[in-house]
Amino acid sequence: MKITDAKVFVCSPGRNFVTLKVYTDEGVYGLGDATLNGREKAVVSYLEDYILPCIIGRNPYDTEDIWQYLYRGAYWRRGPVTMSAIAAIDMALWDIRAKCAGQPLYNLLGGRTRDRVLVYCHANGTDLPHTLEEVGRYRELGYRAIRVQSGIPGIDHTYGVAPAGTKYEPAIRAGLPDESACWSTEKYLAFMPRLFQAVRDRFGEDLLLLHDGHHRLTPIEAARLGKELEPFHLFWLEDLVQAELQENFRLIRRHTTTPLAVGEVFNTIYDCQQLISEQLIDYIRMTIVHGGGITPVLKTAHFAEMYMVKTGFHGATDLSPVTMGAALHFDTAVHNFGIQEHMPHEPLVDEVFPHAYHYADGYMYPGDAVGFGVDFDEKLAAKYPYQRAYLPVNRKTDGTMWNW
Ligand code: GCO
Ligand code: MG
């Protein structure tokens, strides 16, 4: 069997997506997600100008050798652009392999370890009362796990919170990055215990609660937050600190038993090897599209299993339904699955990417279609051309550039 062609599709049905389609001489094609929010075209170029010509003529079953060729062959390694490009190819080849076997992907990854995938949604409100309303609304939709983000008194607008009456979409399709966000750690830390006290008072102990710090604290501030939120038994606190320095987590771990999640910005095992082997985290979030594909992320999950670290894949709307499809099959098969993020895509996106997976009563089900069970409507996608979009940047109240 041979790869005969590969095409990159960039579309923007409400937000930008980059989709790779790999064709074979047996008529079977595979899909890969290459979306890197705010830097999409860099990945398109890496694919079209450099690595796609290298895979034409190869056997699509040779996923390990092709991955090693693409990773080692560039000389320059790692990074989100490189690894998203490699991931797209790796995903497409696994999709082809499963389709040729006439199997849903999970049957090639170990089979059904579970019959449904626990997911968490995003409840966000402009202030505490609105946030409580949103948590209630998602609980009514059956979610058992809810990420809670709220507007913070004294801060104009902050990460994860949509202006009233709008859907949260941080990538603004405008001329330049939005610089209106500003950040006060003091105000944030003062408010968090009040927020989760209110959520527990209103909804009790059963609801699994998550929160995303989005890279903004120092290790000792993160330790304080983890400690002060212990009475509320969170499922996890995510991305409390910027994670380039893995030993940051030793300090946090010393001070709190609140479970920690990190990794959506990681793209190889080397970004998290220390976090996992020293059990400094409880959930690894590096996902298939930014982690180099199924081939390396499966190795990472198996490595994490030894240290009792679970998966908690990133699953925001800027990861396309192709990644969601692949992730749900992965989540169904690996032993140390923890939880899957679920920000439902808009209906138009679901039309561009018809899929077999579905949500019901707090869980998602990958379906039993062959491959990932996701397709791509090229004609419909062509109606929504790419528009450059940036993620916001963030400054502290004194103007210091900080992490968004
Ligand atoms: C999450 C993430 C997102 C990111 C977004 C960046 O936990 O879902 O932090 O909110 O900001 O995916 O493109
Ligand atoms: Mg996050």
Coordinates of C-alpha atoms and ligand atoms in Angstrom, one line a residue:
M1 CA 0.0 0.0 0.0
K2 CA 1.4 3.5 -0.8
I3 CA 0.7 7.1 0.1
T4 CA -0.2 8.8 -3.2
D5 CA -1.0 12.3 -2.1
A6 CA -1.6 14.6 0.9
K7 CA -3.6 17.8 1.0
V8 CA -3.9 20.6 3.7
F9 CA -7.3 22.3 4.1
V10 CA -7.5 25.5 6.1
C11 CA -11.0 26.6 6.9
S12 CA -12.8 28.9 9.3
P13 CA -16.4 27.8 10.1
G14 CA -16.5 30.2 13.1
R15 CA -12.8 29.7 14.0
N16 CA -9.7 28.4 12.1
F17 CA -8.9 24.8 11.6
V18 CA -6.1 23.1 9.7
T19 CA -7.0 19.6 8.4
L20 CA -4.7 17.1 6.6
K21 CA -6.0 14.5 4.2
V22 CA -3.6 11.7 3.2
Y23 CA -4.6 9.6 0.2
T24 CA -3.5 6.0 -0.7
D25 CA -3.4 3.8 -3.8
E26 CA -6.1 1.7 -2.3
G27 CA -8.6 4.5 -2.2
V28 CA -8.6 4.8 1.6
Y29 CA -7.8 8.2 3.0
G30 CA -7.0 9.4 6.5
L31 CA -7.5 12.7 8.4
G32 CA -5.2 14.6 10.7
D33 CA -5.7 17.7 12.7
A34 CA -2.9 20.3 12.4
T35 CA -4.6 23.3 14.1
L36 CA -2.3 25.4 16.3
N37 CA -4.5 28.3 17.6
G38 CA -3.1 31.7 16.5
R39 CA -0.2 30.2 14.4
E40 CA -2.1 28.0 11.9
K41 CA -0.3 29.0 8.8
A42 CA 3.1 28.1 10.3
V43 CA 2.0 24.5 10.5
V44 CA 0.5 24.6 7.0
S45 CA 3.9 25.7 5.7
Y46 CA 5.8 23.1 7.7
L47 CA 3.5 20.5 6.2
E48 CA 3.3 21.7 2.6
D49 CA 6.8 23.2 2.1
Y50 CA 8.8 20.6 3.9
I51 CA 7.4 17.2 5.2
L52 CA 4.5 16.2 3.0
P53 CA 6.7 15.7 0.0
C54 CA 8.8 13.2 2.1
I55 CA 5.9 10.9 2.8
I56 CA 4.6 10.4 -0.8
G57 CA 5.3 6.8 -1.9
R58 CA 5.7 5.5 1.7
N59 CA 3.7 2.7 3.2
P60 CA 1.0 4.2 5.5
Y61 CA 1.4 1.2 7.8
D62 CA 4.9 2.3 8.7
T63 CA 3.8 4.8 11.4
E64 CA 6.8 4.2 13.7
D65 CA 9.4 4.6 11.0
I66 CA 7.6 7.6 9.4
W67 CA 7.3 9.3 12.8
Q68 CA 11.0 8.7 13.6
Y69 CA 11.9 10.0 10.1
L70 CA 9.9 13.2 10.6
Y71 CA 11.1 13.8 14.2
R72 CA 14.8 13.0 13.7
G73 CA 15.1 13.9 10.0
A74 CA 14.5 17.6 10.6
Y75 CA 17.6 17.9 12.8
W76 CA 15.6 20.7 14.6
R77 CA 13.3 19.0 17.0
R78 CA 10.3 19.7 19.2
G79 CA 8.1 22.8 19.5
P80 CA 4.3 23.2 18.8
V81 CA 4.6 23.9 15.1
T82 CA 6.9 20.9 14.3
M83 CA 5.0 18.5 16.5
S84 CA 1.5 19.6 15.3
A85 CA 2.6 19.0 11.7
I86 CA 4.0 15.6 12.6
A87 CA 0.9 14.8 14.6
A88 CA -1.4 15.5 11.6
I89 CA 0.5 13.0 9.5
D90 CA 0.6 10.4 12.3
M91 CA -3.1 10.8 13.0
A92 CA -4.0 10.4 9.3
L93 CA -1.9 7.2 9.1
W94 CA -3.5 5.7 12.1
D95 CA -6.9 6.6 10.7
I96 CA -6.0 4.8 7.5
R97 CA -4.7 1.7 9.4
A98 CA -7.9 1.4 11.4
K99 CA -10.1 1.9 8.3
C100 CA -8.1 -0.8 6.4
A101 CA -8.6 -3.1 9.3
G102 CA -12.3 -2.3 9.3
Q103 CA -12.0 -1.4 13.0
P104 CA -12.7 1.6 15.2
L105 CA -9.3 3.0 16.3
Y106 CA -9.8 1.9 19.9
N107 CA -9.5 -1.7 18.8
L108 CA -6.0 -1.0 17.6
L109 CA -5.0 0.7 20.9
G110 CA -6.0 -2.1 23.3
G111 CA -9.8 -2.3 22.8
R112 CA -12.6 -1.1 25.0
T113 CA -11.1 -0.6 28.5
R114 CA -14.4 1.4 29.3
D115 CA -17.7 1.7 27.6
R116 CA -17.9 5.5 28.0
V117 CA -15.6 8.5 28.5
L118 CA -16.0 10.8 31.4
V119 CA -15.9 14.4 30.2
Y120 CA -15.9 17.9 31.8
C121 CA -17.4 21.0 30.3
H122 CA -16.7 24.7 30.9
A123 CA -19.0 26.8 33.1
N124 CA -18.0 30.4 33.1
G125 CA -19.7 33.5 34.4
T126 CA -19.0 37.3 34.3
D127 CA -19.4 37.3 38.1
L128 CA -20.1 34.9 41.0
P129 CA -23.9 34.8 40.7
H130 CA -23.7 34.3 36.9
T131 CA -21.0 31.6 37.3
L132 CA -23.3 29.7 39.8
E133 CA -26.1 29.9 37.2
E134 CA -23.8 28.5 34.5
V135 CA -22.7 25.6 36.8
G136 CA -26.4 24.8 37.4
R137 CA -27.1 24.9 33.7
Y138 CA -24.4 22.4 32.9
R139 CA -25.4 20.2 35.7
E140 CA -28.9 20.1 34.2
L141 CA -27.3 19.0 31.0
G142 CA -26.0 16.0 32.8
Y143 CA -22.3 16.9 33.3
R144 CA -20.7 15.2 36.3
A145 CA -17.5 17.2 36.0
I146 CA -17.5 21.0 35.5
R147 CA -14.6 23.4 35.0
V148 CA -15.5 26.6 36.9
Q149 CA -14.1 30.0 35.7
S150 CA -15.4 33.3 36.8
G151 CA -15.0 37.0 36.3
I152 CA -12.9 38.3 39.2
P153 CA -13.9 41.4 41.2
G154 CA -11.6 44.2 40.3
I155 CA -10.4 42.7 37.1
D156 CA -12.1 43.9 33.9
H157 CA -12.0 40.6 32.0
T158 CA -10.0 37.5 32.5
Y159 CA -9.2 34.1 30.9
G160 CA -11.9 31.7 30.3
V161 CA -14.8 34.1 30.7
A162 CA -16.9 35.2 27.8
P163 CA -18.6 38.6 27.7
A164 CA -22.2 38.2 28.9
G165 CA -24.4 36.4 26.3
T166 CA -21.6 35.3 24.1
K167 CA -19.8 31.9 23.6
Y168 CA -16.2 31.8 24.8
E169 CA -13.8 32.0 21.8
P170 CA -10.4 33.5 22.7
A171 CA -8.9 33.6 19.2
I172 CA -10.0 37.0 17.9
R173 CA -10.1 37.3 14.1
A174 CA -8.8 40.9 14.1
G175 CA -5.8 42.8 13.0
L176 CA -3.5 42.2 16.0
P177 CA -3.7 40.5 19.4
D178 CA -6.2 41.8 21.9
E179 CA -4.2 43.5 24.6
S180 CA -7.1 44.6 26.8
A181 CA -6.7 41.8 29.4
C182 CA -5.0 42.8 32.6
W183 CA -4.2 40.6 35.5
S184 CA -4.0 40.9 39.3
T185 CA -2.8 37.8 41.1
E186 CA -3.8 39.4 44.5
K187 CA -7.4 39.9 43.4
Y188 CA -7.5 36.4 41.9
L189 CA -6.2 34.6 44.9
A190 CA -8.5 36.6 47.2
F191 CA -11.5 35.6 45.2
M192 CA -10.9 31.9 44.5
P193 CA -11.8 30.4 47.9
R194 CA -15.0 32.5 47.9
L195 CA -15.9 31.2 44.5
F196 CA -15.5 27.5 45.4
Q197 CA -17.1 27.9 48.8
A198 CA -20.2 29.3 46.9
V199 CA -20.2 26.4 44.4
R200 CA -19.9 23.7 47.1
D201 CA -22.6 25.5 49.2
R202 CA -25.0 25.6 46.2
F203 CA -24.2 22.2 44.6
G204 CA -22.8 20.0 47.4
E205 CA -19.9 17.6 47.2
D206 CA -20.8 15.2 44.4
L207 CA -20.0 17.5 41.5
L208 CA -16.4 17.0 40.2
L209 CA -15.0 20.6 40.1
L210 CA -12.0 21.7 38.0
H211 CA -10.3 25.0 37.5
D212 CA -7.7 26.4 35.1
G213 CA -5.1 28.9 36.4
H214 CA -3.8 29.3 32.9
H215 CA -0.1 29.7 33.7
R216 CA -0.3 32.8 35.8
L217 CA 1.0 32.1 39.3
T218 CA 4.4 31.6 40.8
P219 CA 5.0 28.3 42.5
I220 CA 4.4 29.6 46.0
E221 CA 1.2 31.4 44.9
A222 CA 0.1 28.1 43.3
A223 CA 0.9 26.3 46.5
R224 CA -1.2 28.8 48.5
L225 CA -4.1 28.4 46.0
G226 CA -3.9 24.6 46.2
K227 CA -3.8 24.6 50.0
E228 CA -6.7 27.1 50.4
L229 CA -8.9 25.2 48.0
E230 CA -8.3 21.8 49.7
P231 CA -11.6 22.0 51.7
F232 CA -13.4 22.0 48.4
H233 CA -11.9 18.7 47.1
L234 CA -11.3 19.8 43.5
F235 CA -10.8 17.2 40.8
W236 CA -7.9 19.2 39.6
L237 CA -6.2 22.6 39.4
E238 CA -4.7 23.1 35.9
D239 CA -1.8 25.0 34.6
L240 CA -1.2 26.9 37.8
V241 CA 2.3 28.0 36.7
Q242 CA 4.1 28.3 33.4
A243 CA 5.5 24.8 33.0
E244 CA 8.8 25.2 31.2
L245 CA 10.5 24.6 34.5
Q246 CA 9.2 21.2 35.7
E247 CA 10.9 21.5 39.1
N248 CA 8.4 24.3 39.9
F249 CA 6.0 21.6 40.8
R250 CA 8.2 20.2 43.6
L251 CA 7.4 23.3 45.6
I252 CA 3.7 23.2 44.9
R253 CA 3.5 19.5 45.6
R254 CA 5.1 20.0 49.0
H255 CA 2.3 22.3 50.1
T256 CA -1.0 20.8 48.8
T257 CA -2.9 17.6 48.2
T258 CA -5.1 19.3 45.6
P259 CA -4.6 17.3 42.4
L260 CA -2.6 19.0 39.6
A261 CA -3.0 18.9 35.8
V262 CA -0.7 20.3 33.2
G263 CA 0.4 19.8 29.7
E264 CA -1.8 21.3 27.0
V265 CA 1.1 23.4 25.8
F266 CA 3.5 20.4 25.8
N267 CA 4.6 18.7 22.7
T268 CA 7.0 15.9 23.6
I269 CA 7.5 13.5 26.5
Y270 CA 10.6 15.6 27.4
D271 CA 8.3 18.4 28.5
C272 CA 6.8 16.2 31.2
Q273 CA 9.1 13.3 31.9
Q274 CA 10.2 14.7 35.2
L275 CA 6.7 15.8 36.2
I276 CA 5.5 12.2 35.6
S277 CA 8.5 10.2 37.0
E278 CA 8.6 12.3 40.2
Q279 CA 4.8 12.2 40.5
L280 CA 4.6 16.0 40.6
I281 CA 1.3 16.0 38.7
D282 CA -1.8 13.8 38.7
Y283 CA -3.0 14.4 35.1
I284 CA -1.1 14.9 31.9
R285 CA -3.0 17.0 29.4
M286 CA -0.7 16.9 26.3
T287 CA -3.0 15.8 23.5
I288 CA -2.7 14.1 20.2
V289 CA -2.7 17.2 17.9
H290 CA 0.0 19.1 19.8
G291 CA 1.8 16.1 21.2
G292 CA 3.1 14.7 17.9
G293 CA 0.3 12.3 17.2
I294 CA -1.0 9.0 18.5
T295 CA 2.4 7.2 18.2
P296 CA 4.2 9.3 20.8
V297 CA 1.2 10.2 23.0
L298 CA 0.5 6.5 23.4
K299 CA 4.0 6.0 24.6
T300 CA 3.6 8.9 27.0
A301 CA 0.4 7.5 28.4
H302 CA 2.0 4.1 29.0
F303 CA 5.0 5.8 30.7
A304 CA 2.6 7.8 32.9
E305 CA 0.7 4.6 33.8
M306 CA 3.7 3.3 35.7
Y307 CA 3.7 6.4 37.9
M308 CA -0.1 6.4 38.3
V309 CA -0.5 9.6 36.4
K310 CA -3.7 9.7 34.4
T311 CA -4.6 11.3 31.1
G312 CA -6.7 14.5 31.0
F313 CA -6.6 15.5 27.4
H314 CA -7.0 19.1 26.3
G315 CA -10.2 19.4 24.3
A316 CA -11.0 23.1 23.7
T317 CA -12.9 24.2 20.6
D318 CA -9.6 25.0 18.8
L319 CA -8.8 21.3 18.6
S320 CA -10.9 20.1 15.6
P321 CA -13.4 17.2 15.7
V322 CA -10.7 15.1 14.1
T323 CA -8.7 15.4 17.4
M324 CA -11.8 14.9 19.5
G325 CA -12.6 11.7 17.5
A326 CA -9.1 10.4 17.9
A327 CA -8.9 11.4 21.5
L328 CA -12.2 9.6 22.4
H329 CA -10.9 6.4 20.9
F330 CA -7.6 6.8 22.8
D331 CA -9.6 7.6 26.0
T332 CA -11.6 4.4 25.5
A333 CA -8.6 2.2 25.2
V334 CA -5.8 3.4 27.6
H335 CA -5.9 2.0 31.2
N336 CA -4.9 5.2 32.9
F337 CA -7.5 7.5 31.4
G338 CA -8.6 10.3 33.7
I339 CA -11.0 12.7 32.1
Q340 CA -11.6 14.3 28.7
E341 CA -12.2 18.0 28.2
H342 CA -15.3 18.7 26.2
M343 CA -16.1 22.1 24.8
P344 CA -18.8 21.3 22.2
H345 CA -18.1 22.7 18.8
E346 CA -20.6 25.0 17.1
P347 CA -23.2 23.1 14.9
L348 CA -21.5 24.5 11.7
V349 CA -18.2 22.9 12.7
D350 CA -20.0 19.6 13.3
E351 CA -21.4 19.9 9.8
V352 CA -17.9 20.5 8.3
F353 CA -16.6 17.6 10.3
P354 CA -19.4 14.9 10.5
H355 CA -18.6 12.4 13.2
A356 CA -19.8 9.3 15.0
Y357 CA -19.0 10.4 18.5
H358 CA -21.7 11.9 20.8
Y359 CA -22.4 13.3 24.2
A360 CA -24.9 11.9 26.7
D361 CA -25.4 12.4 30.4
G362 CA -21.9 13.5 31.4
Y363 CA -20.0 11.1 29.2
M364 CA -18.9 10.8 25.5
Y365 CA -19.1 7.8 23.3
P366 CA -16.7 7.4 20.3
G367 CA -19.1 5.3 18.3
D368 CA -17.9 2.2 16.4
A369 CA -17.3 3.6 13.0
V370 CA -14.0 2.6 11.4
G371 CA -11.0 4.8 12.0
F372 CA -11.7 7.9 14.2
G373 CA -15.3 8.0 12.9
V374 CA -14.8 11.6 11.7
D375 CA -15.0 12.9 8.1
F376 CA -14.4 16.3 6.4
D377 CA -16.8 18.1 4.0
E378 CA -14.3 19.8 1.7
K379 CA -17.0 21.7 -0.2
L380 CA -18.7 23.1 2.8
A381 CA -15.3 23.9 4.4
A382 CA -14.3 25.9 1.3
K383 CA -17.2 28.3 2.0
Y384 CA -15.4 29.5 5.2
P385 CA -11.9 30.7 4.2
Y386 CA -9.1 31.3 6.8
Q387 CA -9.0 34.6 8.7
R388 CA -5.9 35.3 10.7
A389 CA -6.8 35.2 14.4
Y390 CA -4.7 35.8 17.5
L391 CA -5.0 34.6 21.0
P392 CA -5.0 37.5 23.5
V393 CA -1.9 38.8 25.3
N394 CA -2.0 39.6 28.9
R395 CA -0.4 42.3 31.1
K396 CA -0.3 42.8 34.8
T397 CA -2.0 45.9 36.1
D398 CA 1.3 47.8 36.1
G399 CA 1.7 46.9 32.4
T400 CA 4.3 44.1 32.8
M401 CA 3.8 41.5 30.0
W402 CA 2.5 38.3 31.6
N403 CA 1.2 34.9 30.6
W404 CA -2.3 34.9 29.0
Ligands
GCO1 C1 -8.2 24.8 28.1 C2 -7.3 25.7 27.5 C3 -7.8 26.7 26.5 C4 -6.7 27.4 25.8 C5 -6.9 27.3 24.3 C6 -5.8 27.9 23.6 O1 -8.0 24.4 29.2 O2 -9.2 24.4 27.3 O3 -6.5 26.3 28.5 O4 -8.7 27.5 27.1 O5 -6.6 28.7 26.2 O6 -7.1 26.0 23.9 O7 -5.9 27.8 22.2
MG2 MG -6.2 25.0 30.0

